[in-house]
mmCIF file of C-alpha atoms in Angstrom:
data_model
loop_
_atom_site.group_PDB
_atom_site.id
_atom_site.type_symbol
_atom_site.label_atom_id
_atom_site.label_comp_id
_atom_site.label_asym_id
_atom_site.label_seq_id
_atom_site.Cartn_x
_atom_site.Cartn_y
_atom_site.Cartn_z
ATOM 1 C CA ALA Q 103 0.000 0.000 0.000
ATOM 2 C CA THR Q 104 1.139 3.519 -0.736
ATOM 3 C CA LEU Q 105 0.298 6.614 1.275
ATOM 4 C CA SER Q 106 -1.960 7.695 -1.576
ATOM 5 C CA SER Q 107 -3.899 4.411 -1.591
ATOM 6 C CA ALA Q 108 -4.078 4.410 2.225
ATOM 7 C CA ARG Q 109 -5.481 7.954 2.146
ATOM 8 C CA GLU Q 110 -8.097 6.862 -0.411
ATOM 9 C CA GLU Q 111 -9.131 3.930 1.805
ATOM 10 C CA PHE Q 112 -9.321 6.261 4.822
ATOM 11 C CA MET Q 113 -11.505 8.653 2.793
ATOM 12 C CA ARG Q 114 -13.821 5.805 1.806
ATOM 13 C CA HIS Q 115 -14.452 5.056 5.472
ATOM 14 C CA LEU Q 116 -14.643 8.751 6.353
ATOM 15 C CA TYR Q 117 -17.285 9.325 3.677
ATOM 16 C CA ARG Q 118 -19.282 6.318 4.891
ATOM 17 C CA ASP Q 119 -19.385 7.493 8.512
ATOM 18 C CA ASN Q 120 -19.521 11.302 8.332
ATOM 19 C CA VAL Q 121 -21.955 13.818 6.884
ATOM 20 C CA VAL Q 122 -21.006 15.685 3.722
ATOM 21 C CA ALA Q 123 -20.576 19.052 5.482
ATOM 22 C CA GLU Q 124 -17.936 17.618 7.848
ATOM 23 C CA ARG Q 125 -15.840 15.747 5.311
ATOM 24 C CA PRO Q 126 -13.606 18.603 4.055
ATOM 25 C CA ARG Q 127 -12.792 19.734 7.594
ATOM 26 C CA LEU Q 128 -11.986 16.186 8.728
ATOM 27 C CA LEU Q 129 -9.877 15.572 5.632
ATOM 28 C CA ALA Q 130 -7.991 18.813 6.358
ATOM 29 C CA VAL Q 131 -7.049 17.338 9.757
ATOM 30 C CA LEU Q 132 -5.639 14.222 8.081
ATOM 31 C CA ASP Q 133 -3.733 16.281 5.533
ATOM 32 C CA ALA Q 134 -2.265 18.527 8.252
ATOM 33 C CA VAL Q 135 -0.982 15.510 10.206
ATOM 34 C CA ILE Q 136 0.462 13.957 7.033
ATOM 35 C CA ALA Q 137 2.082 17.273 6.034
ATOM 36 C CA TRP Q 138 3.628 17.604 9.499
ATOM 37 C CA SER Q 139 4.969 14.051 9.183
ATOM 38 C CA THR Q 140 6.398 14.715 5.729
ATOM 39 C CA LYS Q 141 8.358 17.645 7.182
ATOM 40 C CA HIS Q 142 9.905 15.206 9.672
ATOM 41 C CA SER Q 143 10.609 12.438 7.152
ATOM 42 C CA GLU Q 144 14.136 11.821 8.420
ATOM 43 C CA TYR Q 145 12.567 10.540 11.673
ATOM 44 C CA ILE Q 146 9.131 9.171 10.791
ATOM 45 C CA ARG Q 147 7.692 7.576 7.683
ATOM 46 C CA PHE Q 148 4.502 6.054 6.345
ATOM 47 C CA ARG Q 149 4.123 2.413 7.343
ATOM 48 C CA PRO Q 150 2.514 0.489 4.489
ATOM 49 C CA ASP Q 151 0.025 -1.928 6.007
ATOM 50 C CA ASP Q 152 -2.286 -4.156 4.078
ATOM 51 C CA ASN Q 153 -5.511 -3.441 5.880
ATOM 52 C CA ASN Q 154 -9.014 -2.581 4.839
ATOM 53 C CA THR Q 155 -9.869 -0.717 8.014
ATOM 54 C CA GLY Q 156 -8.786 2.637 6.593
ATOM 55 C CA ALA Q 157 -6.153 3.119 9.306
ATOM 56 C CA ILE Q 158 -3.025 5.088 8.380
ATOM 57 C CA ARG Q 159 0.172 4.678 10.390
ATOM 58 C CA PHE Q 160 3.472 6.513 10.512
ATOM 59 C CA GLU Q 161 6.404 4.882 12.255
ATOM 60 C CA ASP Q 162 9.684 5.907 13.833
ATOM 61 C CA VAL Q 163 12.312 5.294 11.139
ATOM 62 C CA ALA Q 164 14.884 4.011 13.656
ATOM 63 C CA THR Q 165 12.781 1.661 15.778
ATOM 64 C CA ARG Q 166 9.780 0.971 13.498
ATOM 65 C CA ASN Q 167 7.504 1.717 16.476
ATOM 66 C CA VAL Q 168 4.234 3.349 15.420
ATOM 67 C CA PHE Q 169 4.489 7.092 16.076
ATOM 68 C CA TRP Q 170 0.887 7.870 15.154
ATOM 69 C CA VAL Q 171 -2.142 6.154 13.729
ATOM 70 C CA VAL Q 172 -5.415 7.580 12.454
ATOM 71 C CA THR Q 173 -8.392 5.278 12.511
ATOM 72 C CA PRO Q 174 -11.853 5.780 11.032
ATOM 73 C CA ARG Q 175 -14.669 4.886 13.427
ATOM 74 C CA ARG Q 176 -18.129 3.594 12.630
ATOM 75 C CA ASP Q 177 -20.722 6.371 12.921
ATOM 76 C CA ASN Q 178 -18.165 8.761 14.419
ATOM 77 C CA VAL Q 179 -15.294 11.040 13.466
ATOM 78 C CA PRO Q 180 -11.851 9.454 13.075
ATOM 79 C CA LEU Q 181 -9.382 9.165 15.928
ATOM 80 C CA LEU Q 182 -5.705 10.179 16.097
ATOM 81 C CA GLN Q 183 -3.615 8.117 18.508
ATOM 82 C CA LEU Q 184 -0.043 9.085 19.319
ATOM 83 C CA MET Q 185 2.668 6.567 20.127
ATOM 84 C CA PRO Q 186 0.504 3.537 20.937
ATOM 85 C CA GLY Q 187 3.612 1.774 22.284
ATOM 86 C CA SER Q 188 4.743 4.780 24.311
ATOM 87 C CA ALA Q 189 5.534 2.866 27.494
ATOM 88 C CA ARG Q 190 8.833 1.857 25.910
ATOM 89 C CA VAL Q 191 9.896 5.456 25.281
ATOM 90 C CA LEU Q 192 8.070 7.851 27.610
ATOM 91 C CA THR Q 193 8.087 8.018 31.373
ATOM 92 C CA GLU Q 194 4.692 7.652 33.056
ATOM 93 C CA GLU Q 195 4.806 11.375 33.877
ATOM 94 C CA GLU Q 196 5.502 12.331 30.242
ATOM 95 C CA ARG Q 197 2.668 10.098 29.049
ATOM 96 C CA GLU Q 198 0.228 11.498 31.623
ATOM 97 C CA ASP Q 199 1.192 15.052 30.629
ATOM 98 C CA ALA Q 200 0.503 14.252 26.964
ATOM 99 C CA VAL Q 201 -2.866 12.676 27.827
ATOM 100 C CA THR Q 202 -3.841 15.700 29.936
ATOM 101 C CA ARG Q 203 -2.929 18.067 27.117
ATOM 102 C CA LEU Q 204 -4.863 16.036 24.545
ATOM 103 C CA ASN Q 205 -7.889 15.768 26.836
ATOM 104 C CA SER Q 206 -7.901 19.561 27.316
ATOM 105 C CA TYR Q 207 -8.930 19.990 23.653
ATOM 106 C CA THR Q 208 -11.777 17.501 23.556
ATOM 107 C CA THR Q 209 -15.027 16.721 25.302
ATOM 108 C CA GLU Q 210 -14.845 13.051 24.309
ATOM 109 C CA LEU Q 211 -14.230 10.810 27.306
ATOM 110 C CA ASN Q 212 -10.904 8.980 27.500
ATOM 111 C CA PRO Q 213 -11.326 6.608 30.464
ATOM 112 C CA ALA Q 214 -8.350 4.414 29.487
ATOM 113 C CA GLY Q 215 -6.023 7.441 29.496
ATOM 114 C CA ARG Q 216 -4.680 6.837 25.990
ATOM 115 C CA MET Q 217 -2.738 9.423 24.001
ATOM 116 C CA ARG Q 218 -5.574 9.984 21.542
ATOM 117 C CA ILE Q 219 -7.908 12.687 20.321
ATOM 118 C CA SER Q 220 -10.838 12.773 17.924
ATOM 119 C CA PHE Q 221 -10.662 14.595 14.616
ATOM 120 C CA GLY Q 222 -13.660 16.609 15.810
ATOM 121 C CA ALA Q 223 -11.407 18.353 18.338
ATOM 122 C CA LEU Q 224 -8.786 18.991 15.661
ATOM 123 C CA LYS Q 225 -11.074 20.746 13.197
ATOM 124 C CA ASN Q 226 -10.307 24.067 14.871
ATOM 125 C CA HIS Q 227 -6.834 25.447 14.249
ATOM 126 C CA ALA Q 228 -5.969 26.045 17.914
ATOM 127 C CA GLY Q 229 -6.514 22.400 18.832
ATOM 128 C CA ARG Q 230 -4.767 21.166 15.709
ATOM 129 C CA ASP Q 231 -1.745 23.446 16.217
ATOM 130 C CA ALA Q 232 -1.450 22.416 19.869
ATOM 131 C CA VAL Q 233 -1.518 18.716 18.966
ATOM 132 C CA LEU Q 234 1.059 19.176 16.184
ATOM 133 C CA GLU Q 235 3.244 21.001 18.719
ATOM 134 C CA LEU Q 236 2.831 18.092 21.153
ATOM 135 C CA MET Q 237 3.768 15.686 18.355
ATOM 136 C CA GLY Q 238 6.976 17.671 17.850
ATOM 137 C CA GLU Q 239 7.800 17.407 21.545
ATOM 138 C CA LEU Q 240 7.116 13.667 21.522
ATOM 139 C CA LEU Q 241 9.269 13.221 18.432
ATOM 140 C CA GLU Q 242 12.160 14.916 20.260
ATOM 141 C CA LYS Q 243 11.789 12.288 23.020
ATOM 142 C CA VAL Q 244 11.722 9.438 20.486
ATOM 143 C CA ILE Q 245 14.908 10.513 18.700
ATOM 144 C CA PRO Q 246 17.211 10.313 21.776
ATOM 145 C CA ALA Q 247 15.659 6.956 22.733
ATOM 146 C CA ALA Q 248 16.447 5.622 19.271
ATOM 147 C CA HIS Q 249 20.018 6.946 19.534
ATOM 148 C CA ALA Q 250 20.430 5.288 22.951
ATOM 149 C CA ALA Q 251 19.226 1.992 21.521
ATOM 150 C CA GLY Q 252 21.887 2.296 18.799
ATOM 151 C CA LYS Q 253 19.211 2.491 16.106
ATOM 152 C CA VAL Q 254 20.184 5.923 14.721
ATOM 153 C CA HIS Q 255 23.662 6.662 13.433
#
């Protein structure tokens, strides 16, 4: 799968589950996250997965750990999850801080305390910019961890 084909599959799910008026704004969220990732291509890259769920993943180049994943949801807006395997890289305090910051931009409940946020909260530029800034901070934590593991030269 290519990023282009993955984006098309994501859009197919997005169009199935979201009203016409919301689609351009939700797609703009996806494109902003992809554009941010493209700017950081020396550290993260698209992970081609053969799936039909519409999920798109970008991984840490050095460790191949998923850095972010966007997932369409049935009858709901898509979800952005950051560093699903974060326990290996972040301290509990760093993870809790990220969760608190993400939760501050959404009204959607997050009882499991995951580093995730709905696209609905990212439609406004303030929320989107804050999450992209958080992604930058998390990426800075990933890079030293990869160096320490001898994965980056």
